[in-house]
mmCIF file of C-alpha atoms in Angstrom:
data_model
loop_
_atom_site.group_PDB
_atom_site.id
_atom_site.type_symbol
_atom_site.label_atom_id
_atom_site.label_comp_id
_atom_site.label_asym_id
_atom_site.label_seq_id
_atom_site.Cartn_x
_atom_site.Cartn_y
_atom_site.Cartn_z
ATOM 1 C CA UNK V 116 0.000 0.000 0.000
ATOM 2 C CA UNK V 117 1.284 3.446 -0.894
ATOM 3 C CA UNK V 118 0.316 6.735 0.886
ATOM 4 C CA UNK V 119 0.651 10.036 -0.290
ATOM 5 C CA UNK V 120 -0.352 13.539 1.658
ATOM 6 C CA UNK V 121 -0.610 15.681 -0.919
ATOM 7 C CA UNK V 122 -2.001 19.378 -1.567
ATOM 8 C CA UNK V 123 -3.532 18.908 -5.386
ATOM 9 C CA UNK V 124 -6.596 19.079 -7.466
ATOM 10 C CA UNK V 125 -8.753 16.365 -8.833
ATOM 11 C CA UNK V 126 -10.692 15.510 -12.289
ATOM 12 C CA UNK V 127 -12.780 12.619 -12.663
ATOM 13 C CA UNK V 128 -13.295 12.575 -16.341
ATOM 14 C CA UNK V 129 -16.133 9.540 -17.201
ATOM 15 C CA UNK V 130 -19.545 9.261 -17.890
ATOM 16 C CA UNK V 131 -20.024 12.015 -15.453
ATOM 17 C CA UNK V 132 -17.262 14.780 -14.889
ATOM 18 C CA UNK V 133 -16.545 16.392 -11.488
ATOM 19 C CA UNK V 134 -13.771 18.205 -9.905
ATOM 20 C CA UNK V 135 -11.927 18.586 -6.140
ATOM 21 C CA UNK V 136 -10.879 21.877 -6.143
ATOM 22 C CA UNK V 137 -7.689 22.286 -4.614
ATOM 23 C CA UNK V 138 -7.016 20.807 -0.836
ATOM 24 C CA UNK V 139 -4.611 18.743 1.089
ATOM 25 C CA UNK V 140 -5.505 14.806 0.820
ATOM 26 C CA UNK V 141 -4.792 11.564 1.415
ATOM 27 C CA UNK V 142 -4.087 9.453 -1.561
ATOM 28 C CA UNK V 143 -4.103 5.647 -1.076
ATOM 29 C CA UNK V 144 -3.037 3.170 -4.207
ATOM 30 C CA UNK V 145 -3.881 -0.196 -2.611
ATOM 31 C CA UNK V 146 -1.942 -3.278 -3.627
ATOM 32 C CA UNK V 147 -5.332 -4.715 -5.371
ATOM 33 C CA UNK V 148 -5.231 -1.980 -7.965
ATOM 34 C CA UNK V 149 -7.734 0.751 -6.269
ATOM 35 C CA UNK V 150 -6.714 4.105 -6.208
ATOM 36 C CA UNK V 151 -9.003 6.768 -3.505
ATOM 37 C CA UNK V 152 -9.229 10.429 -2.468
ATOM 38 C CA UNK V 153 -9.629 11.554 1.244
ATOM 39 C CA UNK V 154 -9.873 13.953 3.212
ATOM 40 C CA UNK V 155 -9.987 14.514 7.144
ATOM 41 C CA UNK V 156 -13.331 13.818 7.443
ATOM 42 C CA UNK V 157 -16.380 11.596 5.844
ATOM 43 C CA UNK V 158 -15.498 8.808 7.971
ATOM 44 C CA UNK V 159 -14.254 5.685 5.519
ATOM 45 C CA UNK V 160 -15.620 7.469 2.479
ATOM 46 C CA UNK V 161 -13.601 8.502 0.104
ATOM 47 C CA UNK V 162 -13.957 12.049 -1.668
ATOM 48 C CA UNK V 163 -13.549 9.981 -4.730
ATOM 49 C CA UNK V 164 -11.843 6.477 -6.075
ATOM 50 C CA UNK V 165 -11.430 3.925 -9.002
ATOM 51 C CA UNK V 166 -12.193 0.616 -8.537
ATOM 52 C CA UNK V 167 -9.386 -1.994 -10.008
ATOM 53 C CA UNK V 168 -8.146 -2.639 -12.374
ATOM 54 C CA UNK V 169 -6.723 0.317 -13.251
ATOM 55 C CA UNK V 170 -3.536 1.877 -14.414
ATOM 56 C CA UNK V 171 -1.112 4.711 -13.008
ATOM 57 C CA UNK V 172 0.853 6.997 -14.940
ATOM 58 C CA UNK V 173 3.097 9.939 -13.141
ATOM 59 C CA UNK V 174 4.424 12.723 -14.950
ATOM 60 C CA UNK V 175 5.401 15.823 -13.721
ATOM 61 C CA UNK V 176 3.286 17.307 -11.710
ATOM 62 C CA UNK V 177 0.369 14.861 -12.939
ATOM 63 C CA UNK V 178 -1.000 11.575 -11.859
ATOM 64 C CA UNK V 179 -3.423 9.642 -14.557
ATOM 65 C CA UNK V 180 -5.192 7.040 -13.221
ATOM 66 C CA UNK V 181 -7.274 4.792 -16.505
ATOM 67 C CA UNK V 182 -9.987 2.326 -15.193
ATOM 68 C CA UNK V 183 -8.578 -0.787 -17.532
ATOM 69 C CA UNK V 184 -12.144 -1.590 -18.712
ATOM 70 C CA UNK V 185 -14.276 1.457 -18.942
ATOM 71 C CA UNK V 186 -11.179 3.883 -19.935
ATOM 72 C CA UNK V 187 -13.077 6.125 -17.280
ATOM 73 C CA UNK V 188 -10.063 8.574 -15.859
ATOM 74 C CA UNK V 189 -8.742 10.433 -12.625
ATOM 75 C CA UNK V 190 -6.528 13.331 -12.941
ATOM 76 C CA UNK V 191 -4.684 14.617 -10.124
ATOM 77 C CA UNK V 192 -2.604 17.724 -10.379
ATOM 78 C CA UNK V 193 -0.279 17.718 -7.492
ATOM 79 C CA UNK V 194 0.685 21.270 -5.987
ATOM 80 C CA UNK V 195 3.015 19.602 -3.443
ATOM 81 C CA UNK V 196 3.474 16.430 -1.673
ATOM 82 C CA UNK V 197 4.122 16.387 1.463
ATOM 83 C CA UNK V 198 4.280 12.778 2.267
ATOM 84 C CA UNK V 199 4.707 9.774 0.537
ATOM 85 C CA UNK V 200 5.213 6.217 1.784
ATOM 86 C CA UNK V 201 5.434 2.362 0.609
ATOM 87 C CA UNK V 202 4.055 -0.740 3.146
ATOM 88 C CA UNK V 203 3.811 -4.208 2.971
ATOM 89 C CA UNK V 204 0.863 -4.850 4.626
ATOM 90 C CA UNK V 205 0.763 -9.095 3.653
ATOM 91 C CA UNK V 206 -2.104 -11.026 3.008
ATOM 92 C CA UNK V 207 -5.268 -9.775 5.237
ATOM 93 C CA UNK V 208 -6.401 -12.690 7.734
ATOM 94 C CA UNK V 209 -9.833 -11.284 7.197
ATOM 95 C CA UNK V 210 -12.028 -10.275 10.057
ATOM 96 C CA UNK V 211 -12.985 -13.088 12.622
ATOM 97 C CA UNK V 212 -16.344 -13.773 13.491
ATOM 98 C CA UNK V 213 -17.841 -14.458 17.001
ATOM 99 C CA UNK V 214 -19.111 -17.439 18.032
ATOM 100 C CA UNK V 215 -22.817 -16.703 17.041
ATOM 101 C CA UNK V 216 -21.756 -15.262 13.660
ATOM 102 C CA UNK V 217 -19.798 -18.262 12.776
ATOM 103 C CA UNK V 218 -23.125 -20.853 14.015
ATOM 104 C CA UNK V 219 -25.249 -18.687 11.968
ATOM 105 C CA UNK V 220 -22.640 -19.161 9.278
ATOM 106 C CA UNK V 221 -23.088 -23.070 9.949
ATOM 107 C CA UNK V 222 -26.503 -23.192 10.095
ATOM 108 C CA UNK V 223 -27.621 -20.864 6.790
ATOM 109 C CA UNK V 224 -24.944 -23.632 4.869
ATOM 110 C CA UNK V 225 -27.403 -26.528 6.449
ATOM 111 C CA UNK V 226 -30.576 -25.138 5.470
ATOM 112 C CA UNK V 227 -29.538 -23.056 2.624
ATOM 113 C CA UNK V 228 -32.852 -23.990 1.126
ATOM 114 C CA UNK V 229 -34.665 -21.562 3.509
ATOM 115 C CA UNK V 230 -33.214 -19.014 1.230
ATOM 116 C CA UNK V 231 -35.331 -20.339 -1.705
ATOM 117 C CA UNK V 232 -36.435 -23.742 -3.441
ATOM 118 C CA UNK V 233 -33.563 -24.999 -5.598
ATOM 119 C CA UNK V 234 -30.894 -22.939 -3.901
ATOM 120 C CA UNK V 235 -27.843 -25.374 -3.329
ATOM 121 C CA UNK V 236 -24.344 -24.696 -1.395
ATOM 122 C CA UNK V 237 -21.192 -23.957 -2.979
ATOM 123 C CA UNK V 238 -18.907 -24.271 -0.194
ATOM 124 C CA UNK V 239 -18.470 -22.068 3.181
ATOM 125 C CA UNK V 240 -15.752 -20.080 3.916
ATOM 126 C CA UNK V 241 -15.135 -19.753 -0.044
ATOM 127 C CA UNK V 242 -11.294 -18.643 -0.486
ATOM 128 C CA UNK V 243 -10.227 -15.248 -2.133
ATOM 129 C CA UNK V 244 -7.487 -12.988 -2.349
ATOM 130 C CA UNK V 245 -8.584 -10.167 0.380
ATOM 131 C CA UNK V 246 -10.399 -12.714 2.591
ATOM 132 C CA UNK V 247 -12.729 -15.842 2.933
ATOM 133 C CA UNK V 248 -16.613 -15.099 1.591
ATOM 134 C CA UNK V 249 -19.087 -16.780 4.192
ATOM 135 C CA UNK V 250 -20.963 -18.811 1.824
ATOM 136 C CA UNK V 251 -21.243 -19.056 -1.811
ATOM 137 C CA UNK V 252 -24.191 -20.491 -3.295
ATOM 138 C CA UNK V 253 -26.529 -21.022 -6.320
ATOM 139 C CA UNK V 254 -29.865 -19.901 -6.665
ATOM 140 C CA UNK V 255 -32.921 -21.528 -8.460
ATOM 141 C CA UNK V 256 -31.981 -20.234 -11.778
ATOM 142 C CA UNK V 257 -28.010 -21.510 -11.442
ATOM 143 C CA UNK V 258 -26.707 -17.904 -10.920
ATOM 144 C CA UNK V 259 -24.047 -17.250 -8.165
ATOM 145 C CA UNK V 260 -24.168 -15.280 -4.860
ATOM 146 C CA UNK V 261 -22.019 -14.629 -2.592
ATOM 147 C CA UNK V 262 -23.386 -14.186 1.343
ATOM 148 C CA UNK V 263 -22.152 -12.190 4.063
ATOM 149 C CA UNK V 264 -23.025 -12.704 7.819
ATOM 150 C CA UNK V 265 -23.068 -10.795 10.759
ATOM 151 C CA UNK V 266 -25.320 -10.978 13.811
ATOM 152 C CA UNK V 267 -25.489 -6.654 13.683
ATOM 153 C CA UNK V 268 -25.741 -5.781 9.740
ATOM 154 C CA UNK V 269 -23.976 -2.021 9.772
ATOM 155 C CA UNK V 270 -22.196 -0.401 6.616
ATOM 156 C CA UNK V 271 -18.750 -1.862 7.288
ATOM 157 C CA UNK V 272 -20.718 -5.397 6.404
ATOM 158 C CA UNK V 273 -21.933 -3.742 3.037
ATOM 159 C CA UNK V 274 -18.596 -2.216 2.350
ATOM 160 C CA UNK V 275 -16.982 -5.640 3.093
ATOM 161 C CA UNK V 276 -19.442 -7.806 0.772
ATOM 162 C CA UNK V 277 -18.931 -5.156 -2.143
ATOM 163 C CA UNK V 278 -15.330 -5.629 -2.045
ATOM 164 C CA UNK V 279 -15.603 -9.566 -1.975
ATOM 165 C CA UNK V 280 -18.199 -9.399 -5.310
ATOM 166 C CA UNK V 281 -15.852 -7.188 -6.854
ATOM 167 C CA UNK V 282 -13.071 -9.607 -7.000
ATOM 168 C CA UNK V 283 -15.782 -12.757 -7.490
ATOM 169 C CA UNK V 284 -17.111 -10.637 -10.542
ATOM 170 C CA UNK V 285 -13.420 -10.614 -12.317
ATOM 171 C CA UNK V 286 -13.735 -15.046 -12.197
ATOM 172 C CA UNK V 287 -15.614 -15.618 -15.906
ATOM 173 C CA UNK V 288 -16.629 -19.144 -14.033
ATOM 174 C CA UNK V 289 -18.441 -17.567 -11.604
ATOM 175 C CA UNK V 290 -19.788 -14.068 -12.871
ATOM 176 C CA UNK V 291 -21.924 -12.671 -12.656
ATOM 177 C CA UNK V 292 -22.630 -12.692 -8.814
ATOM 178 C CA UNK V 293 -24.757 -11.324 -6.816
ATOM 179 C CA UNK V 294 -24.531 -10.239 -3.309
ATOM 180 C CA UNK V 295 -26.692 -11.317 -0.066
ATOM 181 C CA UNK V 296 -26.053 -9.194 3.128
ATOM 182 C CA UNK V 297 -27.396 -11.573 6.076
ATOM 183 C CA UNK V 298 -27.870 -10.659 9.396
ATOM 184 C CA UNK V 299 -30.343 -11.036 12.664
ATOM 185 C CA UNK V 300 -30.609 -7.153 12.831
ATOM 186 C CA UNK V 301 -29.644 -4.741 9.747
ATOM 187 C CA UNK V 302 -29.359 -1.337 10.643
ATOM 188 C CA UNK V 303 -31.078 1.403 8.362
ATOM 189 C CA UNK V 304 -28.155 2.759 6.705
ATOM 190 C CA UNK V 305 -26.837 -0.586 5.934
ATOM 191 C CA UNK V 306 -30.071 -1.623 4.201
ATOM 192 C CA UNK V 307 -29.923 1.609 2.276
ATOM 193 C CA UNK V 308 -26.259 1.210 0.949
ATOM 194 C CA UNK V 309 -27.122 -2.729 0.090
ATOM 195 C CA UNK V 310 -30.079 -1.677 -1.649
ATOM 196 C CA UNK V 311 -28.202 0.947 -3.780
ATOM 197 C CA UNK V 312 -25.860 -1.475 -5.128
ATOM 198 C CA UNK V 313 -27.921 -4.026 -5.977
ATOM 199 C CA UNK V 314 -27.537 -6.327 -2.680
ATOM 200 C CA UNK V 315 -30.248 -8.144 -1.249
ATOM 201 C CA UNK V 316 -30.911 -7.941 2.275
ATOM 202 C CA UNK V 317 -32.566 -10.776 4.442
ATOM 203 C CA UNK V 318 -33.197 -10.803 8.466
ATOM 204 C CA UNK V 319 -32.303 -14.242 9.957
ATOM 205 C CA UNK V 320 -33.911 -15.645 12.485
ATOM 206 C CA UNK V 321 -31.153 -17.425 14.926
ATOM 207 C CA UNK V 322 -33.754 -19.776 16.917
ATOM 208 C CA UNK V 323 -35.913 -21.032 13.632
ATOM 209 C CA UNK V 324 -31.820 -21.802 12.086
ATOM 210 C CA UNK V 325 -31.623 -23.842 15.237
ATOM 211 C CA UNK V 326 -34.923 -25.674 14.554
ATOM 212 C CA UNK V 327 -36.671 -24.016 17.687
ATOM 213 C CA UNK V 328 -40.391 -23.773 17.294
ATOM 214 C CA UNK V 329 -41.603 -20.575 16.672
ATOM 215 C CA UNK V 330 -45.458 -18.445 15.834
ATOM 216 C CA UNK V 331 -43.427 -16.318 13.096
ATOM 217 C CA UNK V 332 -41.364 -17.043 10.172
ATOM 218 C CA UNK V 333 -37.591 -17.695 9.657
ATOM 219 C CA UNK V 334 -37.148 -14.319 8.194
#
């Protein structure tokens, strides 16, 4: 991972244009390819990014980074930099689940048909390069998906499952895949982001997974 602090400008030249007048940000290049814009606020967001794979050319005074599909470009003019740094950071162990997490994880592979008649189980724990996806699985029609778990759904978990179909989206075996953000309570704001990217969203129901008797229904 490279970081650079750097006072500079920025052009997002696309389908859409837009420009960051100039500011002092961080600049991260990620091993993956990725290449965001931040600034000292916002939280995780960044001001604005581009999603591998994509291609980085300095010149003097100018940074061009090309999208290697859509050709879609961001310019940064850099002013002055005032840091810049290189880091192995290794392969990510991913993040590990508690101990109701990884049952739910267990049980949702068992009964992955509670999910939909002629769904059927890839394998759990399915291996990529920036970490293991819960489950990946096949719906009714064939099509893939990729599930993430957590017993509280918040944006990290979104954030996290976009990242995971990214890289599942690049394997012409599996694409296309689609995303399902699973949880026993999903928070607003999470919903929202899945939603806008095309994730599905489904409640679980811990007890009914354990095959306790309940009035209501699994989700």
């Amino acid at each position: 991972m490279r970081l650079v602090v750097a006072r500079c400008t920025v052009d997002y030249v696309g389908r859409l244009s837009a420009h960051l007048p100039s500011g002092i940000r961080l600049v991260i290049l990620k091993a993956d390819g990725s290449v965001s814009i931040h600034a000292d606020d916002r939280a995780f967001k960044p001001l604005n990014w581009m999603n591998p794979p994509c291609k980085v050319r300095e010149e003097e005074g100018t940074w061009t980074v090309t999208h290697g599909k859509t050709g879609e470009k961001l310019i940064l003019t850099m002013e002055e930099i005032l840091h810049d740094s290189s880091h192995e950071l290794g392969v990510d162990p991913g993040l590990q689940k508690d101990g109701v997490e990884a049952h739910l994880q267990e049980l949702l592979a068992e009964h992955i048909h509670t999910l939909g008649d002629g769904w059927s189980l890839i394998r759990r724990e399915y291996p990529t390069a920036i970490g293991p996806v819960d489950i990946l699985c096949r719906d009714h029609l064939g099509g893939t998906v990729a599930i993430e778990i957590k017993r509280r759904g918040d944006i990290d978990g979104v954030e996290q499952l976009t990242r995971y179909l990214e890289l599942l989206n690049r394997d012409t075996l599996l694409a296309p895949v689609k995303g399902i953000f699973a949880a026993q309570e999903i928070r607003p704001q999470a919903r929202v982001l899945a939603t806008d990217r095309g994730i599905g969203c489904v409640t679980l129901d811990y007890d009914a997974l354990r095959g306790i008797e309940r009035t209501d229904t699994l989700f």
